[in-house]
Coordinates of C-alpha atoms in Angstrom, one line a residue:
Chain A
D20 CA 3.1 -25.8 6.0
A21 CA 5.1 -24.8 2.9
D22 CA 3.2 -25.1 -0.4
V23 CA 6.3 -26.1 -2.4
T24 CA 8.6 -28.6 -0.6
Q25 CA 11.9 -30.1 -1.7
T26 CA 13.8 -33.2 -0.6
P27 CA 16.6 -33.7 0.3
R28 CA 17.5 -29.9 1.6
N29 CA 21.1 -30.6 1.4
R30 CA 23.1 -33.5 -0.3
I31 CA 26.6 -34.4 -0.6
T32 CA 27.7 -37.0 -3.1
K33 CA 30.6 -38.5 -5.1
T34 CA 31.2 -38.3 -9.0
G35 CA 29.4 -40.9 -10.8
K36 CA 26.7 -41.6 -8.2
R37 CA 22.7 -41.1 -9.4
I38 CA 20.8 -38.6 -7.6
M39 CA 17.3 -37.7 -7.4
L40 CA 15.8 -34.6 -5.9
E41 CA 12.2 -34.4 -5.6
C42 CA 9.5 -31.7 -5.3
S43 CA 6.2 -31.5 -4.2
Q44 CA 3.4 -28.8 -4.1
T45 CA 0.0 -28.4 -2.6
K46 CA -0.7 -25.2 -4.8
G47 CA -2.7 -27.1 -7.3
H48 CA -0.4 -25.6 -10.1
D49 CA -0.1 -27.3 -13.3
R50 CA 3.2 -25.6 -14.4
M51 CA 6.5 -26.8 -12.7
Y52 CA 10.1 -26.0 -13.1
W53 CA 13.7 -26.9 -12.2
Y54 CA 16.2 -24.2 -12.0
R55 CA 19.9 -24.2 -10.7
Q56 CA 21.7 -21.4 -9.2
D57 CA 25.4 -20.7 -9.3
P58 CA 27.1 -17.6 -8.0
G59 CA 27.5 -14.9 -10.5
L60 CA 25.2 -16.8 -12.9
G61 CA 21.8 -16.4 -11.4
L62 CA 18.9 -19.1 -12.0
R63 CA 19.2 -21.1 -15.0
L64 CA 16.0 -23.2 -16.5
I65 CA 16.9 -27.1 -16.4
Y66 CA 13.5 -28.4 -17.4
Y67 CA 10.0 -27.4 -17.2
S68 CA 6.6 -29.1 -17.3
F69 CA 3.3 -27.5 -18.0
D70 CA 1.3 -30.3 -17.1
V71 CA 1.6 -34.2 -16.4
K72 CA 2.0 -35.1 -20.0
D73 CA 4.4 -32.2 -20.8
I74 CA 8.2 -32.2 -20.3
N75 CA 10.4 -29.6 -22.0
K76 CA 14.0 -29.1 -21.8
G77 CA 15.5 -25.7 -20.6
E78 CA 18.8 -23.8 -21.4
I79 CA 20.8 -26.3 -19.3
S80 CA 19.3 -29.9 -19.6
D81 CA 22.5 -31.9 -20.3
G82 CA 23.3 -34.3 -17.8
Y83 CA 19.9 -33.9 -16.0
S84 CA 16.5 -35.9 -16.6
V85 CA 13.2 -35.2 -15.0
S86 CA 10.0 -37.1 -14.2
R87 CA 6.5 -35.6 -13.5
Q88 CA 4.8 -38.3 -11.7
A89 CA 1.6 -36.4 -10.8
Q90 CA 0.4 -32.9 -10.9
A91 CA 1.9 -32.4 -7.5
K92 CA 5.2 -34.0 -7.9
F93 CA 8.3 -33.2 -10.3
S94 CA 11.5 -34.9 -9.9
L95 CA 15.0 -33.9 -11.2
S96 CA 17.7 -36.7 -11.6
L97 CA 21.3 -36.5 -12.2
E98 CA 22.2 -39.9 -13.8
S99 CA 26.0 -39.6 -13.2
A100 CA 26.8 -36.7 -11.1
I101 CA 30.0 -34.7 -11.6
P102 CA 31.5 -31.9 -9.8
N103 CA 30.4 -28.8 -11.9
Q104 CA 26.8 -29.9 -11.0
T105 CA 27.5 -28.6 -7.6
A106 CA 24.9 -25.9 -7.1
L107 CA 21.6 -24.8 -5.5
Y108 CA 18.7 -26.1 -7.1
F109 CA 15.2 -24.7 -7.0
C110 CA 11.7 -26.3 -7.8
A111 CA 9.3 -23.7 -8.8
T112 CA 5.4 -23.8 -9.7
S113 CA 3.2 -21.3 -11.6
D114 CA -0.6 -21.4 -12.2
P115 CA -1.7 -20.8 -15.9
R116 CA -4.8 -19.7 -14.9
D117 CA -3.2 -16.5 -13.9
S118 CA -2.5 -13.9 -16.4
D119 CA 0.3 -15.2 -18.8
I120 CA 1.8 -11.7 -18.5
Y121 CA 1.9 -11.3 -14.8
N122 CA 2.5 -15.0 -14.2
E123 CA 4.2 -15.2 -10.6
Q124 CA 6.5 -18.4 -9.8
F125 CA 6.5 -19.7 -6.4
F126 CA 9.8 -21.4 -5.3
G127 CA 10.6 -24.2 -3.1
P128 CA 13.2 -23.9 -0.3
G129 CA 16.0 -25.3 -2.6
T130 CA 18.4 -28.1 -2.4
R131 CA 22.2 -27.6 -1.9
L132 CA 23.9 -30.3 -3.8
T133 CA 27.5 -30.9 -3.5
V134 CA 29.3 -33.4 -5.7
L135 CA 33.0 -34.2 -4.7
Chain B
R9 CA 26.0 -11.3 -23.8
K10 CA 23.6 -12.4 -21.1
E11 CA 20.2 -11.8 -21.9
V12 CA 19.3 -10.2 -18.5
E13 CA 22.2 -8.3 -16.9
Q14 CA 22.4 -7.0 -13.4
D15 CA 25.2 -5.0 -11.5
P16 CA 26.1 -7.5 -8.6
G17 CA 26.8 -4.8 -6.1
P18 CA 27.0 -4.6 -3.2
F19 CA 25.1 -1.4 -2.8
N20 CA 25.8 -0.5 0.8
V21 CA 23.0 2.0 2.0
P22 CA 22.8 3.8 5.2
E23 CA 19.5 3.0 6.9
G24 CA 16.8 5.5 5.8
A25 CA 18.5 6.4 2.6
T26 CA 17.4 5.7 -1.1
V27 CA 19.0 3.0 -3.4
A28 CA 18.3 2.5 -7.0
F29 CA 19.6 -0.1 -9.3
N30 CA 18.8 -1.2 -12.9
C31 CA 18.5 -4.5 -14.8
T32 CA 19.0 -4.5 -18.6
Y33 CA 17.4 -7.0 -20.9
S34 CA 18.5 -7.8 -24.5
N35 CA 15.3 -9.0 -26.1
S36 CA 13.5 -6.1 -27.4
A37 CA 10.3 -8.4 -27.6
S38 CA 10.1 -9.2 -23.9
Q39 CA 6.5 -8.7 -22.6
S40 CA 6.6 -8.8 -18.8
F41 CA 9.2 -8.1 -16.0
F42 CA 9.5 -8.7 -12.4
W43 CA 11.6 -8.0 -9.4
Y44 CA 12.3 -11.0 -6.9
R45 CA 13.8 -10.7 -3.6
Q46 CA 16.2 -13.4 -2.4
D47 CA 17.5 -13.6 1.2
C48 CA 20.9 -15.4 1.8
R49 CA 20.4 -19.1 1.2
K50 CA 16.7 -18.8 0.9
E51 CA 14.3 -19.3 -2.1
P52 CA 13.3 -16.2 -4.4
K53 CA 10.0 -14.6 -3.7
L54 CA 8.1 -12.2 -5.9
L55 CA 8.5 -8.6 -4.7
M56 CA 6.7 -6.8 -7.7
S57 CA 5.7 -7.1 -11.0
V58 CA 6.6 -4.2 -13.4
Y59 CA 4.2 -2.6 -15.3
S60 CA 4.4 -0.3 -18.5
S61 CA 3.6 2.7 -16.7
G62 CA 5.7 1.9 -13.7
N63 CA 4.3 1.2 -10.2
E64 CA 4.8 1.7 -6.5
D65 CA 4.5 -0.6 -3.5
G66 CA 5.0 1.2 -0.4
R67 CA 8.9 2.2 -0.4
F68 CA 9.5 0.3 -3.4
T69 CA 9.1 1.8 -6.9
A70 CA 9.7 -0.2 -10.3
Q71 CA 10.1 1.5 -13.6
L72 CA 10.1 0.1 -17.1
N73 CA 12.2 1.9 -19.8
R74 CA 11.4 -0.1 -23.2
A75 CA 13.3 2.3 -25.3
S76 CA 16.7 1.7 -23.6
Q77 CA 15.7 -1.9 -22.5
Y78 CA 15.8 -1.8 -18.6
I79 CA 13.9 -1.8 -15.5
S80 CA 14.6 -0.3 -12.5
L81 CA 14.0 -0.6 -8.8
L82 CA 14.2 2.1 -6.2
I83 CA 13.8 1.7 -2.4
R84 CA 13.1 4.6 -0.4
D85 CA 13.7 5.0 3.5
S86 CA 15.7 1.7 3.5
K87 CA 15.3 -0.4 6.5
L88 CA 18.0 -3.1 7.7
S89 CA 15.4 -5.7 6.4
D90 CA 15.6 -4.7 3.0
S91 CA 19.1 -6.3 3.0
A92 CA 18.9 -9.0 0.3
T93 CA 19.7 -9.8 -3.3
Y94 CA 17.1 -8.5 -5.9
L95 CA 16.6 -10.6 -8.9
C96 CA 15.1 -9.2 -12.0
A97 CA 13.1 -11.6 -14.2
V98 CA 12.0 -11.0 -17.7
L99 CA 9.4 -13.1 -19.7
G100 CA 10.1 -13.7 -23.2
I101 CA 8.5 -13.5 -26.3
M102 CA 4.7 -14.4 -26.3
T103 CA 5.0 -18.0 -28.3
T104 CA 3.7 -21.0 -26.9
D105 CA 7.1 -22.2 -26.3
S106 CA 8.0 -19.1 -24.2
W107 CA 5.1 -18.6 -22.1
G108 CA 5.6 -18.9 -18.4
K109 CA 9.5 -19.1 -18.9
L110 CA 11.4 -16.4 -17.2
Q111 CA 14.9 -15.2 -17.7
F112 CA 16.6 -14.3 -14.5
G113 CA 19.4 -11.9 -13.8
A114 CA 22.2 -12.9 -11.5
G115 CA 21.1 -10.4 -8.7
T116 CA 22.0 -7.1 -7.2
Q117 CA 22.9 -7.4 -3.7
V118 CA 21.8 -4.5 -1.3
V119 CA 23.4 -4.2 2.1
V120 CA 21.5 -1.6 4.5
T121 CA 23.8 -0.6 7.4
P122 CA 22.8 1.1 10.6

């Protein structure tokens, strides 16, 4: 079984709809991240959480919100989806007990979201 | 200017050949550097960390040039299975706010041909 899972894997929705993307992990990591990936732009950080009580904005948080329901779960919401939020969304985790300098991030399989 | 920049490629490489490409970063205080591999429509996976002295893992060699602010990845004896997009990632300034946050490049596509 995958250590980091994301649901749904694919979603097509309409402008103005509320969408929730979910991420679960069994790695026991405290740190979780949400990224979006667009062609030519690479991975950009939306939100991150270093533990259950900690939520931080990344570089492109506008139009998104998150919820860290438990150590293992980190959800991303689009309150009112718009077409330029069409992208591939990745959840990732990392273990702060690892060296911070060589801190590997583990990614989920991604959610492909299309907003019409 | 992007903080982390890569040549998008594609680098078309005959099987068995060597290919090398760079990634430049703008923040001179960057602490750590990584290469991730991403197959088409899949998640990125860590290929190797880049140490100050450079490091080698089988056919893959990573180098860091702090003076010119770039890292490089060299693949020797390329295999068809090496075809992928290679993302570089840079860890920022070692402040509480920046720990664990990576800046990713947009990736370099490598296509190994028979």
